[in-house]
């Protein structure tokens, strides 16, 4: 049975939202769950212990703490202990809504990288107009990227699209400021050249619009641009929904319309709501780990746990290892 | 009276949409308009010549043509002639929905840069949840930027927010992957250091969400990231509206709701619709010029013409010149 460690102390609404999320996941068959954190804080909140155990960790990494500081001084923190459990094989995955820099630092330091992967990437999943999903990576794992990093992101995104989303031959592209090869910056141009011979279903350079029009299954970019894209999307979706809601309270006519359309708005809100997807896997490290939005609520935590269970079940990380090995052989072969 | 040259041959729907847009603008007092392009193509389309003249240009820059090629070989193109009219003082502004690379090339080559501005920037205006507007620059003018370029963008954005949007002390920030100073890349960190002493109402590093939450009046970034942000926003807004429309056709209840809410949706669509804003000024070159979306319709062209008239009227470019001079003095003073 899959066993998942959850950082009970991480996130703006921890530990309550995390505990409730774990209970909700346990209730729908998430497997065995381990809440890692201060047992005096978690214990009294836990209403149903079936399928859930607590592993005590006395310390907490603050949301604003510097990752290097956390790595040096917070070895007894909930996030550090959760990764230790994963490293030792006591659990199969880690879920945390805590300090994302510390999450990255402990993930890389404790788990190490998959051979052939120089840098890990945060992978996010975005709905599009075609009703399919597009993968974006890196959404903030590695800010300063070299072309080889982006090629590795592309390979991992390809594996993810195949094994987690069931896409047969994922269309992979590089995010740029235009589709023409003359556009882009040094990073995208060099990545474009490398990806053209990387053995993927590479479709070339993409524009920002392609993330939501269903033209690509995997959109590759560096962690700086990816994070900006993720946050701009979040901000715009919130703004549109906020403005719609405000305008709908404006008149009796609008209120009635809103009432009639409420199922439509709920489904739209779900579509653009981060909590629907739960979290974002950090790919490239040697272990399944999911990083959640700091403001994660119970639902987001529950969904992230179910996501983690799914990734363990489909052995995405094993497939990434295979793909990196195959890519290394392909490159060796090309050099001959 | 303000006189504006319009590239009649530029854009996916040229010359018809451009001619109709010019007529619509002329009808609401845009001033004198000059349609630049093939007179045999424009003449027969023009239904009302009052306030509109035609300046013949035999050649056209194709939408896919390389800017350097256009610059070398298309000296008799509509876009080249339009900029020549601006340079010679025959008109006060240029509007074009044509090849954006060629637009940039002719603008820089013909008009030159404002003293103190190393690189021009495309400036876009975005509505936010607070009901105000946020300026983004550079949205694609200069792909590879140095920190000094971003500082100059900040100064120009500040002037624009003051004189075109009427914001008293515009809050200026640098787009990054987090608000903490430890985040960001080399470009944002160096820009952050420079902007802290640039005499602006500088509020620090911004996240992507801040473009739509009203936390900043001016958001500064390089042209690569800015273009991606612009296109991602366009793609997501289109996706959300597309999905809403689709779902609203789903049931009788949803259809009725849609009917009742149609004014709300129209106002939302207007808010996120590029054609509402017309176009984006290219700032930093010595002349008012507005670049429109390639797919611009009549409405977008009309709004871009009215925008150009406004920028000429408020003498935004004169204020940018003053601000660049003041900034140079400030820097000189600091060095002493």
PDB file of C-alpha atoms in Angstrom, chain A residues 63-64 66 100-101 128-129 140 143-144 175-180 182-186 188-189 207-213 221-225 227-229 231-240 242-244 246-248 253-265 267-268 271-272, chain B residues 63-64 66 100-101 128-129 140 143-144 175-180 182-186 188-189 207-213 221-225 227-229 231-240 242-244 246-248 253-265 267-268 271-272:
ATOM      1  CA  UNK A  63       7.273  30.584   5.457  1.00  0.00           C
ATOM      2  CA  UNK A  64       9.702  33.515   5.132  1.00  0.00           C
ATOM      3  CA  UNK A  66      15.791  31.528   3.893  1.00  0.00           C
ATOM      4  CA  UNK A 100       8.886  26.439  -1.233  1.00  0.00           C
ATOM      5  CA  UNK A 101      12.563  27.390  -1.139  1.00  0.00           C
ATOM      6  CA  UNK A 128      -6.820  24.549 -22.083  1.00  0.00           C
ATOM      7  CA  UNK A 129      -9.620  25.411 -24.512  1.00  0.00           C
ATOM      8  CA  UNK A 140      10.036  28.032 -10.412  1.00  0.00           C
ATOM      9  CA  UNK A 143      15.693  30.329 -11.918  1.00  0.00           C
ATOM     10  CA  UNK A 144      18.885  30.488 -13.983  1.00  0.00           C
ATOM     11  CA  UNK A 175       8.195  29.016 -24.703  1.00  0.00           C
ATOM     12  CA  UNK A 176       9.443  32.046 -26.610  1.00  0.00           C
ATOM     13  CA  UNK A 177       8.305  35.489 -27.723  1.00  0.00           C
ATOM     14  CA  UNK A 178       7.214  34.215 -31.125  1.00  0.00           C
ATOM     15  CA  UNK A 179       7.151  31.060 -33.176  1.00  0.00           C
ATOM     16  CA  UNK A 180       9.745  32.211 -35.700  1.00  0.00           C
ATOM     17  CA  UNK A 182      14.663  34.361 -35.425  1.00  0.00           C
ATOM     18  CA  UNK A 183      12.782  35.312 -32.255  1.00  0.00           C
ATOM     19  CA  UNK A 184      13.645  34.292 -28.742  1.00  0.00           C
ATOM     20  CA  UNK A 185      16.699  34.853 -26.604  1.00  0.00           C
ATOM     21  CA  UNK A 186      19.989  32.988 -26.466  1.00  0.00           C
ATOM     22  CA  UNK A 188      15.526  29.545 -26.308  1.00  0.00           C
ATOM     23  CA  UNK A 189      17.533  29.528 -29.533  1.00  0.00           C
ATOM     24  CA  UNK A 207       4.092  31.810 -27.919  1.00  0.00           C
ATOM     25  CA  UNK A 208       2.477  32.513 -24.558  1.00  0.00           C
ATOM     26  CA  UNK A 209      -0.997  31.953 -26.067  1.00  0.00           C
ATOM     27  CA  UNK A 210      -0.076  28.323 -26.763  1.00  0.00           C
ATOM     28  CA  UNK A 211      -0.208  27.440 -23.069  1.00  0.00           C
ATOM     29  CA  UNK A 212      -3.997  27.754 -23.135  1.00  0.00           C
ATOM     30  CA  UNK A 213      -4.967  26.973 -26.730  1.00  0.00           C
ATOM     31  CA  UNK A 221      10.838  27.358 -20.021  1.00  0.00           C
ATOM     32  CA  UNK A 222      13.239  28.441 -17.296  1.00  0.00           C
ATOM     33  CA  UNK A 223      12.072  28.726 -13.705  1.00  0.00           C
ATOM     34  CA  UNK A 224      12.016  32.516 -13.728  1.00  0.00           C
ATOM     35  CA  UNK A 225       9.717  32.832 -16.735  1.00  0.00           C
ATOM     36  CA  UNK A 227       7.042  31.245 -12.226  1.00  0.00           C
ATOM     37  CA  UNK A 228       5.996  34.572 -13.726  1.00  0.00           C
ATOM     38  CA  UNK A 229       3.675  32.749 -16.149  1.00  0.00           C
ATOM     39  CA  UNK A 231       1.566  33.782 -11.132  1.00  0.00           C
ATOM     40  CA  UNK A 232       0.280  35.973 -13.958  1.00  0.00           C
ATOM     41  CA  UNK A 233      -2.202  33.223 -14.854  1.00  0.00           C
ATOM     42  CA  UNK A 234      -3.306  32.907 -11.247  1.00  0.00           C
ATOM     43  CA  UNK A 235      -3.695  36.670 -10.928  1.00  0.00           C
ATOM     44  CA  UNK A 236      -5.625  37.077 -14.155  1.00  0.00           C
ATOM     45  CA  UNK A 237      -7.978  34.160 -13.460  1.00  0.00           C
ATOM     46  CA  UNK A 238      -8.690  35.563  -9.992  1.00  0.00           C
ATOM     47  CA  UNK A 239      -9.247  39.031 -11.443  1.00  0.00           C
ATOM     48  CA  UNK A 240     -11.684  37.793 -14.085  1.00  0.00           C
ATOM     49  CA  UNK A 242     -13.609  38.519  -9.049  1.00  0.00           C
ATOM     50  CA  UNK A 243     -14.865  41.044 -11.563  1.00  0.00           C
ATOM     51  CA  UNK A 244     -17.588  38.683 -12.783  1.00  0.00           C
ATOM     52  CA  UNK A 246     -18.793  41.820  -8.467  1.00  0.00           C
ATOM     53  CA  UNK A 247     -20.737  42.692 -11.584  1.00  0.00           C
ATOM     54  CA  UNK A 248     -23.226  39.939 -10.907  1.00  0.00           C
ATOM     55  CA  UNK A 253     -31.403  40.790 -13.418  1.00  0.00           C
ATOM     56  CA  UNK A 254     -27.709  40.008 -12.988  1.00  0.00           C
ATOM     57  CA  UNK A 255     -28.373  38.249  -9.685  1.00  0.00           C
ATOM     58  CA  UNK A 256     -30.957  35.978 -11.289  1.00  0.00           C
ATOM     59  CA  UNK A 257     -28.611  35.282 -14.174  1.00  0.00           C
ATOM     60  CA  UNK A 258     -25.886  34.404 -11.713  1.00  0.00           C
ATOM     61  CA  UNK A 259     -28.193  32.004  -9.910  1.00  0.00           C
ATOM     62  CA  UNK A 260     -29.062  30.250 -13.154  1.00  0.00           C
ATOM     63  CA  UNK A 261     -25.431  30.057 -14.202  1.00  0.00           C
ATOM     64  CA  UNK A 262     -24.009  29.043 -10.852  1.00  0.00           C
ATOM     65  CA  UNK A 263     -23.107  25.503 -12.007  1.00  0.00           C
ATOM     66  CA  UNK A 264     -21.232  27.013 -14.961  1.00  0.00           C
ATOM     67  CA  UNK A 265     -19.276  29.377 -12.716  1.00  0.00           C
ATOM     68  CA  UNK A 267     -17.052  24.503 -13.029  1.00  0.00           C
ATOM     69  CA  UNK A 268     -15.069  27.458 -14.391  1.00  0.00           C
ATOM     70  CA  UNK A 271     -10.924  24.795 -13.791  1.00  0.00           C
ATOM     71  CA  UNK A 272      -8.749  27.749 -12.895  1.00  0.00           C
TER      72      UNK A 272
ATOM     73  CA  UNK B  63       3.644  40.029 -41.913  1.00  0.00           C
ATOM     74  CA  UNK B  64       6.285  37.268 -41.935  1.00  0.00           C
ATOM     75  CA  UNK B  66      12.335  39.693 -41.532  1.00  0.00           C
ATOM     76  CA  UNK B 100       5.876  44.294 -35.474  1.00  0.00           C
ATOM     77  CA  UNK B 101       9.555  43.598 -36.082  1.00  0.00           C
ATOM     78  CA  UNK B 128      -6.870  45.119 -12.663  1.00  0.00           C
ATOM     79  CA  UNK B 129      -9.260  44.084  -9.885  1.00  0.00           C
ATOM     80  CA  UNK B 140       8.389  42.789 -26.594  1.00  0.00           C
ATOM     81  CA  UNK B 143      14.357  40.890 -25.905  1.00  0.00           C
ATOM     82  CA  UNK B 144      17.806  40.972 -24.306  1.00  0.00           C
ATOM     83  CA  UNK B 175       8.621  41.735 -12.181  1.00  0.00           C
ATOM     84  CA  UNK B 176      10.327  38.810 -10.493  1.00  0.00           C
ATOM     85  CA  UNK B 177       9.596  35.307  -9.245  1.00  0.00           C
ATOM     86  CA  UNK B 178       8.904  36.511  -5.732  1.00  0.00           C
ATOM     87  CA  UNK B 179       8.890  39.655  -3.650  1.00  0.00           C
ATOM     88  CA  UNK B 180      11.904  38.688  -1.537  1.00  0.00           C
ATOM     89  CA  UNK B 182      16.874  36.895  -2.512  1.00  0.00           C
ATOM     90  CA  UNK B 183      14.630  35.806  -5.377  1.00  0.00           C
ATOM     91  CA  UNK B 184      14.929  36.884  -8.968  1.00  0.00           C
ATOM     92  CA  UNK B 185      17.692  36.509 -11.519  1.00  0.00           C
ATOM     93  CA  UNK B 186      20.789  38.584 -12.114  1.00  0.00           C
ATOM     94  CA  UNK B 188      16.120  41.711 -11.632  1.00  0.00           C
ATOM     95  CA  UNK B 189      18.540  41.887  -8.712  1.00  0.00           C
ATOM     96  CA  UNK B 207       5.206  38.680  -8.452  1.00  0.00           C
ATOM     97  CA  UNK B 208       3.193  37.849 -11.555  1.00  0.00           C
ATOM     98  CA  UNK B 209      -0.064  38.170  -9.592  1.00  0.00           C
ATOM     99  CA  UNK B 210       0.688  41.855  -8.997  1.00  0.00           C
ATOM    100  CA  UNK B 211      -0.015  42.715 -12.641  1.00  0.00           C
ATOM    101  CA  UNK B 212      -3.737  42.145 -12.051  1.00  0.00           C
ATOM    102  CA  UNK B 213      -4.235  42.864  -8.348  1.00  0.00           C
ATOM    103  CA  UNK B 221      10.466  43.554 -17.191  1.00  0.00           C
ATOM    104  CA  UNK B 222      12.545  42.629 -20.224  1.00  0.00           C
ATOM    105  CA  UNK B 223      10.919  42.248 -23.625  1.00  0.00           C
ATOM    106  CA  UNK B 224      11.129  38.465 -23.612  1.00  0.00           C
ATOM    107  CA  UNK B 225       9.286  38.000 -20.319  1.00  0.00           C
ATOM    108  CA  UNK B 227       5.917  39.379 -24.399  1.00  0.00           C
ATOM    109  CA  UNK B 228       5.324  35.986 -22.786  1.00  0.00           C
ATOM    110  CA  UNK B 229       3.238  37.661 -20.055  1.00  0.00           C
ATOM    111  CA  UNK B 231       0.530  36.461 -24.741  1.00  0.00           C
ATOM    112  CA  UNK B 232      -0.193  34.195 -21.773  1.00  0.00           C
ATOM    113  CA  UNK B 233      -2.712  36.775 -20.529  1.00  0.00           C
ATOM    114  CA  UNK B 234      -4.325  36.993 -23.947  1.00  0.00           C
ATOM    115  CA  UNK B 235      -4.482  33.201 -24.228  1.00  0.00           C
ATOM    116  CA  UNK B 236      -5.922  32.681 -20.763  1.00  0.00           C
ATOM    117  CA  UNK B 237      -8.549  35.424 -21.113  1.00  0.00           C
ATOM    118  CA  UNK B 238      -9.628  33.956 -24.446  1.00  0.00           C
ATOM    119  CA  UNK B 239      -9.734  30.468 -22.942  1.00  0.00           C
ATOM    120  CA  UNK B 240     -11.867  31.552 -19.985  1.00  0.00           C
ATOM    121  CA  UNK B 242     -14.416  30.637 -24.701  1.00  0.00           C
ATOM    122  CA  UNK B 243     -15.136  28.053 -22.031  1.00  0.00           C
ATOM    123  CA  UNK B 244     -17.816  30.249 -20.440  1.00  0.00           C
ATOM    124  CA  UNK B 246     -19.398  26.987 -24.537  1.00  0.00           C
ATOM    125  CA  UNK B 247     -20.820  25.990 -21.184  1.00  0.00           C
ATOM    126  CA  UNK B 248     -23.563  28.565 -21.492  1.00  0.00           C
ATOM    127  CA  UNK B 253     -31.230  27.177 -17.833  1.00  0.00           C
ATOM    128  CA  UNK B 254     -27.692  28.192 -18.777  1.00  0.00           C
ATOM    129  CA  UNK B 255     -28.935  29.881 -21.954  1.00  0.00           C
ATOM    130  CA  UNK B 256     -31.415  31.978 -20.005  1.00  0.00           C
ATOM    131  CA  UNK B 257     -28.748  32.844 -17.451  1.00  0.00           C
ATOM    132  CA  UNK B 258     -26.466  33.912 -20.265  1.00  0.00           C
ATOM    133  CA  UNK B 259     -29.176  36.130 -21.726  1.00  0.00           C
ATOM    134  CA  UNK B 260     -29.690  37.844 -18.387  1.00  0.00           C
ATOM    135  CA  UNK B 261     -25.971  38.300 -17.862  1.00  0.00           C
ATOM    136  CA  UNK B 262     -25.111  39.390 -21.372  1.00  0.00           C
ATOM    137  CA  UNK B 263     -24.292  42.997 -20.332  1.00  0.00           C
ATOM    138  CA  UNK B 264     -21.901  41.630 -17.684  1.00  0.00           C
ATOM    139  CA  UNK B 265     -20.155  39.406 -20.201  1.00  0.00           C
ATOM    140  CA  UNK B 267     -18.234  44.416 -20.183  1.00  0.00           C
ATOM    141  CA  UNK B 268     -15.885  41.616 -19.139  1.00  0.00           C
ATOM    142  CA  UNK B 271     -12.054  44.549 -20.281  1.00  0.00           C
ATOM    143  CA  UNK B 272      -9.836  41.733 -21.483  1.00  0.00           C
TER     144      UNK B 272
END
